[in-house]
mmCIF file of C-alpha atoms and ligand atoms in Angstrom:
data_model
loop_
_atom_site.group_PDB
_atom_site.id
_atom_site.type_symbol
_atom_site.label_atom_id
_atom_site.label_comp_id
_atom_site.label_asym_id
_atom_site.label_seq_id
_atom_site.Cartn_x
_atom_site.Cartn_y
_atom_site.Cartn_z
ATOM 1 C CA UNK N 7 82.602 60.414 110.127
ATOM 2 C CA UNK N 8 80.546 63.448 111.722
ATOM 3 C CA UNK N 9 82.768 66.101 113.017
ATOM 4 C CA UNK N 10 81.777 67.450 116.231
ATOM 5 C CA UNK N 11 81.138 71.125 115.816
ATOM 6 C CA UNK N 12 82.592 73.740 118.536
ATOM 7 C CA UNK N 13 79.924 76.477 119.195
ATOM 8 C CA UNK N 14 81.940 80.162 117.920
ATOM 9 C CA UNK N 15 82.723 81.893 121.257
ATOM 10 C CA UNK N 16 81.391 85.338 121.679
ATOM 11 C CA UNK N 17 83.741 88.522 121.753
ATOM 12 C CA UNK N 18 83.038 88.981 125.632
ATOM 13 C CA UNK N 19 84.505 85.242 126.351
ATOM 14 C CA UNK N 20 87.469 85.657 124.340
ATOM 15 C CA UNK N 21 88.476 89.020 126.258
ATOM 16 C CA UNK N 22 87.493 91.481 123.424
ATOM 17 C CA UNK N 23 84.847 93.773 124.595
ATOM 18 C CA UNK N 24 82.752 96.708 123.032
ATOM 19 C CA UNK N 25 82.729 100.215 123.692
ATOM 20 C CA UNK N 26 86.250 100.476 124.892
ATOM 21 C CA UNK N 27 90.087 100.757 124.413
ATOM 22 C CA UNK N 28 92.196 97.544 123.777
ATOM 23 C CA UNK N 29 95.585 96.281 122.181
ATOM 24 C CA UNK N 30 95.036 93.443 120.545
ATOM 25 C CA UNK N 31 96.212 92.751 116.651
ATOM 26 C CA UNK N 32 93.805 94.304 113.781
ATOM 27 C CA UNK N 33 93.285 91.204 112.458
ATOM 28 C CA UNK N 34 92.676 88.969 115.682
ATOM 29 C CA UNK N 35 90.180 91.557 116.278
ATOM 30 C CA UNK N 36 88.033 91.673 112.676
ATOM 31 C CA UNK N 37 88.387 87.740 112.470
ATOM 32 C CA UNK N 38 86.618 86.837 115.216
ATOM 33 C CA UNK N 39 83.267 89.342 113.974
ATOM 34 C CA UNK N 40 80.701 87.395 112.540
ATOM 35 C CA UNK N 41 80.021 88.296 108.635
ATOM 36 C CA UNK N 42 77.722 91.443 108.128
ATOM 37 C CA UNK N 43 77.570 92.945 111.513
ATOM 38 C CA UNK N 44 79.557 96.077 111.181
ATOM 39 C CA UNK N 45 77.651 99.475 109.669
ATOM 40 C CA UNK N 46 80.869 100.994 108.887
ATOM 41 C CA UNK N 47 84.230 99.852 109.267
ATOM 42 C CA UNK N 48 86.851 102.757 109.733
ATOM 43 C CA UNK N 49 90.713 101.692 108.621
ATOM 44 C CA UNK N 50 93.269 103.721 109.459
ATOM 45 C CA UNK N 51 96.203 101.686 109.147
ATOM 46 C CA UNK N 52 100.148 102.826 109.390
ATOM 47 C CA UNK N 53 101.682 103.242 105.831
ATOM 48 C CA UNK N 54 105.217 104.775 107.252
ATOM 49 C CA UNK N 55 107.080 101.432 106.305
ATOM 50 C CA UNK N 56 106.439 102.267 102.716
ATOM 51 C CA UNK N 57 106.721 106.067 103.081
ATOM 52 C CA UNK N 58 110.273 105.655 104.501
ATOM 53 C CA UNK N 59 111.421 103.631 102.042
ATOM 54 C CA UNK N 60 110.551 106.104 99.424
ATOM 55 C CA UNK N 61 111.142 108.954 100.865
ATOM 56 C CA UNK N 62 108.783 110.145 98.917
ATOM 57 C CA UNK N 63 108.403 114.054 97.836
ATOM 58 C CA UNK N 64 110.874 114.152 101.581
ATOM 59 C CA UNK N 65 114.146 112.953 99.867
ATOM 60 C CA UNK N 66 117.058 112.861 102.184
ATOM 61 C CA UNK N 67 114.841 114.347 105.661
ATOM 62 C CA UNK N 68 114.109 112.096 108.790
ATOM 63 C CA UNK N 69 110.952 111.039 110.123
ATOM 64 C CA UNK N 70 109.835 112.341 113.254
ATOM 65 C CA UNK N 71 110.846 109.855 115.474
ATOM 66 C CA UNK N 72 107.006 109.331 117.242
ATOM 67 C CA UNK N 73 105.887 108.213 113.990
ATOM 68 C CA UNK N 74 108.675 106.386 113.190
ATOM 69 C CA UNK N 75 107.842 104.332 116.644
ATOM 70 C CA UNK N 76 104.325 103.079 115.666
ATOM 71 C CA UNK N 77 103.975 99.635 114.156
ATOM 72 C CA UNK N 78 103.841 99.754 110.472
ATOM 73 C CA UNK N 79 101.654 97.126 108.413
ATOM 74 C CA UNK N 80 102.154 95.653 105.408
ATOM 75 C CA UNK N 81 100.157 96.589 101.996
ATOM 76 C CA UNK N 82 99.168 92.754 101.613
ATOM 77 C CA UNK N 83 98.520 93.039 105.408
ATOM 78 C CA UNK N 84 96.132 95.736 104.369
ATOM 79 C CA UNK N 85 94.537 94.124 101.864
ATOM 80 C CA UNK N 86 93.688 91.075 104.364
ATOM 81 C CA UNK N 87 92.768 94.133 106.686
ATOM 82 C CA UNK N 88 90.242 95.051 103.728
ATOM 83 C CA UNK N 89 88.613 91.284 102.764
ATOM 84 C CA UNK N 90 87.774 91.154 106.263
ATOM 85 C CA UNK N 91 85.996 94.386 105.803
ATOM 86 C CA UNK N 92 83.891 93.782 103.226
ATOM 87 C CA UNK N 93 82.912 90.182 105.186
ATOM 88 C CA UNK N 94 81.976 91.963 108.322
ATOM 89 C CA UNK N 95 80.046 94.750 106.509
ATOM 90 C CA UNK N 96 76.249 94.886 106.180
ATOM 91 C CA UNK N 97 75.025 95.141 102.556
ATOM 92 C CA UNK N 98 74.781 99.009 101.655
ATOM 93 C CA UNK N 99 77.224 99.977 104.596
ATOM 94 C CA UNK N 100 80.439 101.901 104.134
ATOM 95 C CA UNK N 101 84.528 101.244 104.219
ATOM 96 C CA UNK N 102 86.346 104.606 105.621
ATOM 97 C CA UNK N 103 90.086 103.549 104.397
ATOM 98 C CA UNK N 104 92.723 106.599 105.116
ATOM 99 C CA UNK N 105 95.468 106.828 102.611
ATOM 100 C CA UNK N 106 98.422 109.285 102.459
ATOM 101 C CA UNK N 107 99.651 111.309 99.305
ATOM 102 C CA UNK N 108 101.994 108.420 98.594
ATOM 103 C CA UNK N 109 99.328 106.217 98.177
ATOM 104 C CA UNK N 110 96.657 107.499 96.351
ATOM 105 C CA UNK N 111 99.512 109.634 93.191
ATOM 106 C CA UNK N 112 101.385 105.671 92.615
ATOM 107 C CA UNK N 113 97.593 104.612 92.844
ATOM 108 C CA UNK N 114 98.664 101.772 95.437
ATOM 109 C CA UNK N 115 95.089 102.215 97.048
ATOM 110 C CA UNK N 116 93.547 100.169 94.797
ATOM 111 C CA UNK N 117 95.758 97.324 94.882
ATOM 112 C CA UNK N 118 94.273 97.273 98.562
ATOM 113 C CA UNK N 119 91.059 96.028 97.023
ATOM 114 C CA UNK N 120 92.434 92.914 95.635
ATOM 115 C CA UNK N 121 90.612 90.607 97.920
ATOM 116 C CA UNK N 122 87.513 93.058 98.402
ATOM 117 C CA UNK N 123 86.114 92.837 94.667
ATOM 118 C CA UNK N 124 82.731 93.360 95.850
ATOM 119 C CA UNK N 125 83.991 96.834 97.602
ATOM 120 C CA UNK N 126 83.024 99.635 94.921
ATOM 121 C CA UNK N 127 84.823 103.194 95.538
ATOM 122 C CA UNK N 128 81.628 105.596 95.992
ATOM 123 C CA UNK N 129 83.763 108.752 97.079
ATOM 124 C CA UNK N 130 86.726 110.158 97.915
ATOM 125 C CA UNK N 131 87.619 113.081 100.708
ATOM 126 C CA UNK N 132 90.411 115.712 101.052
ATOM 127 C CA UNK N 133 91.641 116.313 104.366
ATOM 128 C CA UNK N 134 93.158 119.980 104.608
ATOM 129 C CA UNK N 135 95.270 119.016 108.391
ATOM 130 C CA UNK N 136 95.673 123.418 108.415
ATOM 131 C CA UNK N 137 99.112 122.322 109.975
ATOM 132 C CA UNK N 138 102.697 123.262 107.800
ATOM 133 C CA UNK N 139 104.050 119.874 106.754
ATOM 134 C CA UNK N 140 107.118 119.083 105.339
ATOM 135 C CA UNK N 141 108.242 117.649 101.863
ATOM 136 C CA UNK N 142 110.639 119.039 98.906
ATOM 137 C CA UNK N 143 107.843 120.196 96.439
ATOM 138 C CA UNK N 144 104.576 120.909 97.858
ATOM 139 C CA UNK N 145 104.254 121.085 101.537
ATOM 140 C CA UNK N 146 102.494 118.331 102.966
ATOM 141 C CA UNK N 147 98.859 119.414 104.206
ATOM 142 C CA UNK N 148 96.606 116.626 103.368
ATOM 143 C CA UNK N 149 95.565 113.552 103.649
ATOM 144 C CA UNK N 150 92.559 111.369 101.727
ATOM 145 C CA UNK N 151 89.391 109.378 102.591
ATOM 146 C CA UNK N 152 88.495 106.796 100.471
ATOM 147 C CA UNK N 153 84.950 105.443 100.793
ATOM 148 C CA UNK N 154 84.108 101.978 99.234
ATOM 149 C CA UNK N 155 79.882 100.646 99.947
ATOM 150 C CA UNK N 156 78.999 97.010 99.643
ATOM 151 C CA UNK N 157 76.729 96.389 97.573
ATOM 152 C CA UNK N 158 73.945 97.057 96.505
ATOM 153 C CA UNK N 159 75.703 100.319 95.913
ATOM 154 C CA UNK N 160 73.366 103.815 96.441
ATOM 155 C CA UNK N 161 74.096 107.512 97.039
ATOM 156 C CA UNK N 162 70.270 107.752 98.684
ATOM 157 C CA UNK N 163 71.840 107.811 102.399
ATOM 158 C CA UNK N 164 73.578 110.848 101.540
ATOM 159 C CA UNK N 165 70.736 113.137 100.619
ATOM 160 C CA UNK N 166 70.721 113.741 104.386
ATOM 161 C CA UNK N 167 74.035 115.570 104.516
ATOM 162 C CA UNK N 168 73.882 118.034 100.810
ATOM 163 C CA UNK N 169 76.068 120.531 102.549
ATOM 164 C CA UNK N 170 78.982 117.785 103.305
ATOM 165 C CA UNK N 171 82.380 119.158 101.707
ATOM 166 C CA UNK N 172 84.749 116.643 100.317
ATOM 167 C CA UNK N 173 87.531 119.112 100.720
ATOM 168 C CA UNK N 174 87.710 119.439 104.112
ATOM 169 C CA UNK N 175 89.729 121.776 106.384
ATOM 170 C CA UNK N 176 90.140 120.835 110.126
ATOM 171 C CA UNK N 177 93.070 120.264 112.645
ATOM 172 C CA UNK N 178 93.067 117.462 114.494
ATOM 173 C CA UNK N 179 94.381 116.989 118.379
ATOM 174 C CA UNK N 180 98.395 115.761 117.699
ATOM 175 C CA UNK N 181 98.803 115.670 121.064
ATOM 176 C CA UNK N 182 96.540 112.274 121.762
ATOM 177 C CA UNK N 183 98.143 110.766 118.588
ATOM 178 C CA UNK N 184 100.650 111.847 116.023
ATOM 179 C CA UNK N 185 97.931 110.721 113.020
ATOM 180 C CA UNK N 186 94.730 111.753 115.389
ATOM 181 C CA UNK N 187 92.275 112.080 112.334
ATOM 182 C CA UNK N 188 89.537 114.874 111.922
ATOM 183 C CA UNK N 189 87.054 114.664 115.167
ATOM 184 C CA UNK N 190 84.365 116.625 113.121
ATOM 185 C CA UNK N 191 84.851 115.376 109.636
ATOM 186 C CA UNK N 192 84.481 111.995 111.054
ATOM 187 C CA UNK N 193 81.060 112.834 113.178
ATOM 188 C CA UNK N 194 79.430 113.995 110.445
ATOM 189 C CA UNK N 195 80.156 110.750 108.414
ATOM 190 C CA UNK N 196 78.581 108.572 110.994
ATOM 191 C CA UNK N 197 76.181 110.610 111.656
ATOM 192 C CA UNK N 198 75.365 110.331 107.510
ATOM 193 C CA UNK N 199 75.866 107.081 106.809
ATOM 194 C CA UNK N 200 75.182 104.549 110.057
ATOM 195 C CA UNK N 201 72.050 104.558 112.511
ATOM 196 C CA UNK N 202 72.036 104.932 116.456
ATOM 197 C CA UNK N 203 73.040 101.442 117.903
ATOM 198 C CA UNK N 204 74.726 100.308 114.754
ATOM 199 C CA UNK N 205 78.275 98.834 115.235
ATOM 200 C CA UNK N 206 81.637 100.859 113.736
ATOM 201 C CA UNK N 207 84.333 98.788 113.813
ATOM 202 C CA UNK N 208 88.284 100.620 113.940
ATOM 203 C CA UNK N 209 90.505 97.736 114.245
ATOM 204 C CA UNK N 210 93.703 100.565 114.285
ATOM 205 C CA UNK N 211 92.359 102.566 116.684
ATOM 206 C CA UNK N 212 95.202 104.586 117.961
ATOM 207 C CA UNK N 213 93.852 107.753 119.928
ATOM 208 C CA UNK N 214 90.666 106.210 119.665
ATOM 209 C CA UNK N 215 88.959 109.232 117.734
ATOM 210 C CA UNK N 216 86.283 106.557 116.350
ATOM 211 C CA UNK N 217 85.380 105.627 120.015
ATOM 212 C CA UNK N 218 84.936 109.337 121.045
ATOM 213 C CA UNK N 219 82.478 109.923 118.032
ATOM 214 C CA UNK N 220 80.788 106.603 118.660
ATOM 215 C CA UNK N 221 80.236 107.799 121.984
ATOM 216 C CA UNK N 222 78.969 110.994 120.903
ATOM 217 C CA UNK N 223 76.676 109.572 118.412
ATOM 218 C CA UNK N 224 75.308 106.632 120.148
ATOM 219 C CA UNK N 225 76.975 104.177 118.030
ATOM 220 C CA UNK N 226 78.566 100.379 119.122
ATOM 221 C CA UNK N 227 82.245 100.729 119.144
ATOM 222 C CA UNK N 228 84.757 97.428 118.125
ATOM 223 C CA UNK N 229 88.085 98.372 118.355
ATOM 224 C CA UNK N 230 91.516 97.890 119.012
ATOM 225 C CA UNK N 231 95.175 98.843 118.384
ATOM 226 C CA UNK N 232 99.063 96.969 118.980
ATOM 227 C CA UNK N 233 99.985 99.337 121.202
ATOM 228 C CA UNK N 234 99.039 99.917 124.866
ATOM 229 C CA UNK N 235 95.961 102.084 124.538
ATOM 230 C CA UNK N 236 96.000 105.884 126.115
HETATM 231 C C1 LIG A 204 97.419 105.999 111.588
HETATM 232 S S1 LIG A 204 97.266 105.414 113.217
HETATM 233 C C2 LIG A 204 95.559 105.516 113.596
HETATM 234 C C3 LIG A 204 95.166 106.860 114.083
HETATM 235 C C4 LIG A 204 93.703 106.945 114.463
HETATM 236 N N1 LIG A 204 92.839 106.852 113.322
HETATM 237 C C5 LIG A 204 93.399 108.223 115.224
HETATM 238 O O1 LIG A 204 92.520 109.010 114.810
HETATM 239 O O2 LIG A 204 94.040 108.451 116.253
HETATM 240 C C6 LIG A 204 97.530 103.716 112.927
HETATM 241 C C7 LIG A 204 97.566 102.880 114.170
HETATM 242 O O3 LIG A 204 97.638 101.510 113.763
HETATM 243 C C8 LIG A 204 98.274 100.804 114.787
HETATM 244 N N2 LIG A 204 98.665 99.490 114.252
HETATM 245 C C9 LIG A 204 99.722 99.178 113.454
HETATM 246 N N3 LIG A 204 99.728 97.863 113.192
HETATM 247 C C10 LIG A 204 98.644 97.338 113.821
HETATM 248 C C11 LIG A 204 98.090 96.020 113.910
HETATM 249 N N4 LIG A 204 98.654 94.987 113.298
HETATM 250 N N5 LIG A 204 96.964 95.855 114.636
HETATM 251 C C12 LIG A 204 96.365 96.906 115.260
HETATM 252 N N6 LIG A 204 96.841 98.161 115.215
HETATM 253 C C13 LIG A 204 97.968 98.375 114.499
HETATM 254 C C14 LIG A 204 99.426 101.707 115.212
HETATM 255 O O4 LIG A 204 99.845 101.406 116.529
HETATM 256 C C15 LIG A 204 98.771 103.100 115.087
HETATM 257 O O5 LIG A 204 98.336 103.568 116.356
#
């Protein structure tokens, strides 16, 4: 019996479109990409179920409540998030994965990985957000970049960029987004590691930071985000 064959439909006839704010679901969204089309996929995804739960190092203190609002994901959620990523990246190209304090000191990150065995960690950032944060022990301040390459795995890309810091001190805008990420820290990394024209792909977008520097850096932009963008 010969099955008839459907041709895939493009991005543009399903509704999703480049270069532009969206809400659709993260995974709806890096699904439908064909396999090794993406020069850097950038994953910023909402840990705060987790982080309420535990409380951690900010035992017995609410949440601000505009965090509190934003969909949360899953870690196995995540993980999917991540096998998708390493499908959709080229070989060579880069995984920008956020992860909070929580994440990286019960080393949860790399149970993110599970499904991604052919993502190798190549670096790893310090964010210094120069804002007071709460928490019982140390004050809050930072947050972490984790940067996995597909193979085949080289450091040659980042000869460009000696001076890059991977402690980094910038504020970012809070008032587009209560996690708005480093505008700057960001440029410089697509700037170092994709080419003009490539596609970065952002499939939890939220103020749409990735989209600004794509636009900067004449980069494609695939992205999207639950809620109703800004
Ligand atoms: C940490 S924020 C991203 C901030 C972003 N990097 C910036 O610089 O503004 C995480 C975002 O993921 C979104 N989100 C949560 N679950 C999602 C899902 N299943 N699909 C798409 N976006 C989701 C939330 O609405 C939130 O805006």
């Amino acid at each position: 019996m010969t099955v008839a064959r459907t041709a895939r439909r493009q991005p543009s006839q399903l509704g999703i479109a480049y270069d532009c704010r969206q809400q659709m679901s993260a995974m709806n969204l890096m699904r439908w990409l064909q396999p090794c089309v993406a020069a850097m996929v950038v994953l910023d995804p909402q840990y705060r179920g987790v982080l309420d739960k535990m409380q951690y190092g900010n035992e017995g203190k609410q949440r601000e409540t505009s965090r509190a609002k934003l969909p949360t994901m899953s870690e196995y959620q995540i993980a999917l998030l991540i096998e998708q990523a390493e499908r959709v990246l080229k070989p060579g190209s880069h995984l920008l994965l956020w992860v909070d304090k929580f994440m990286l000191a019960e080393a949860r990150h790399l149970a993110l990985f599970a499904y991604a065995a052919d993502l190798k960690r190549v670096e790893l950032f310090h964010w210094n957000k120069l804002r007071p944060g709460m928490g019982q022990r140390g004050r809050c301040r930072s947050e972490y970049l984790v940067i996995a390459q597909k193979p085949p795995i080289s450091a040659k890309v980042w000869r460009a960029d000696r001076r890059i810091d991977d402690s980094w001190p910038e504020a970012s805008d809070r008032s587009l987004h209560p996690h708005a990420k480093p505008h700057q820290l960001l440029t410089r990394l697509v700037r170092l590691l994709t080419k003009q024209g490539e596609l970065v792909v952002d499939p939890c977008a939220g103020s749409y930071s990735t989209l600004e520097v794509c636009k900067l850096t004449r980069r494609k932009f695939l992205g999207c985000d639950l809620v109703t963008p800004l």
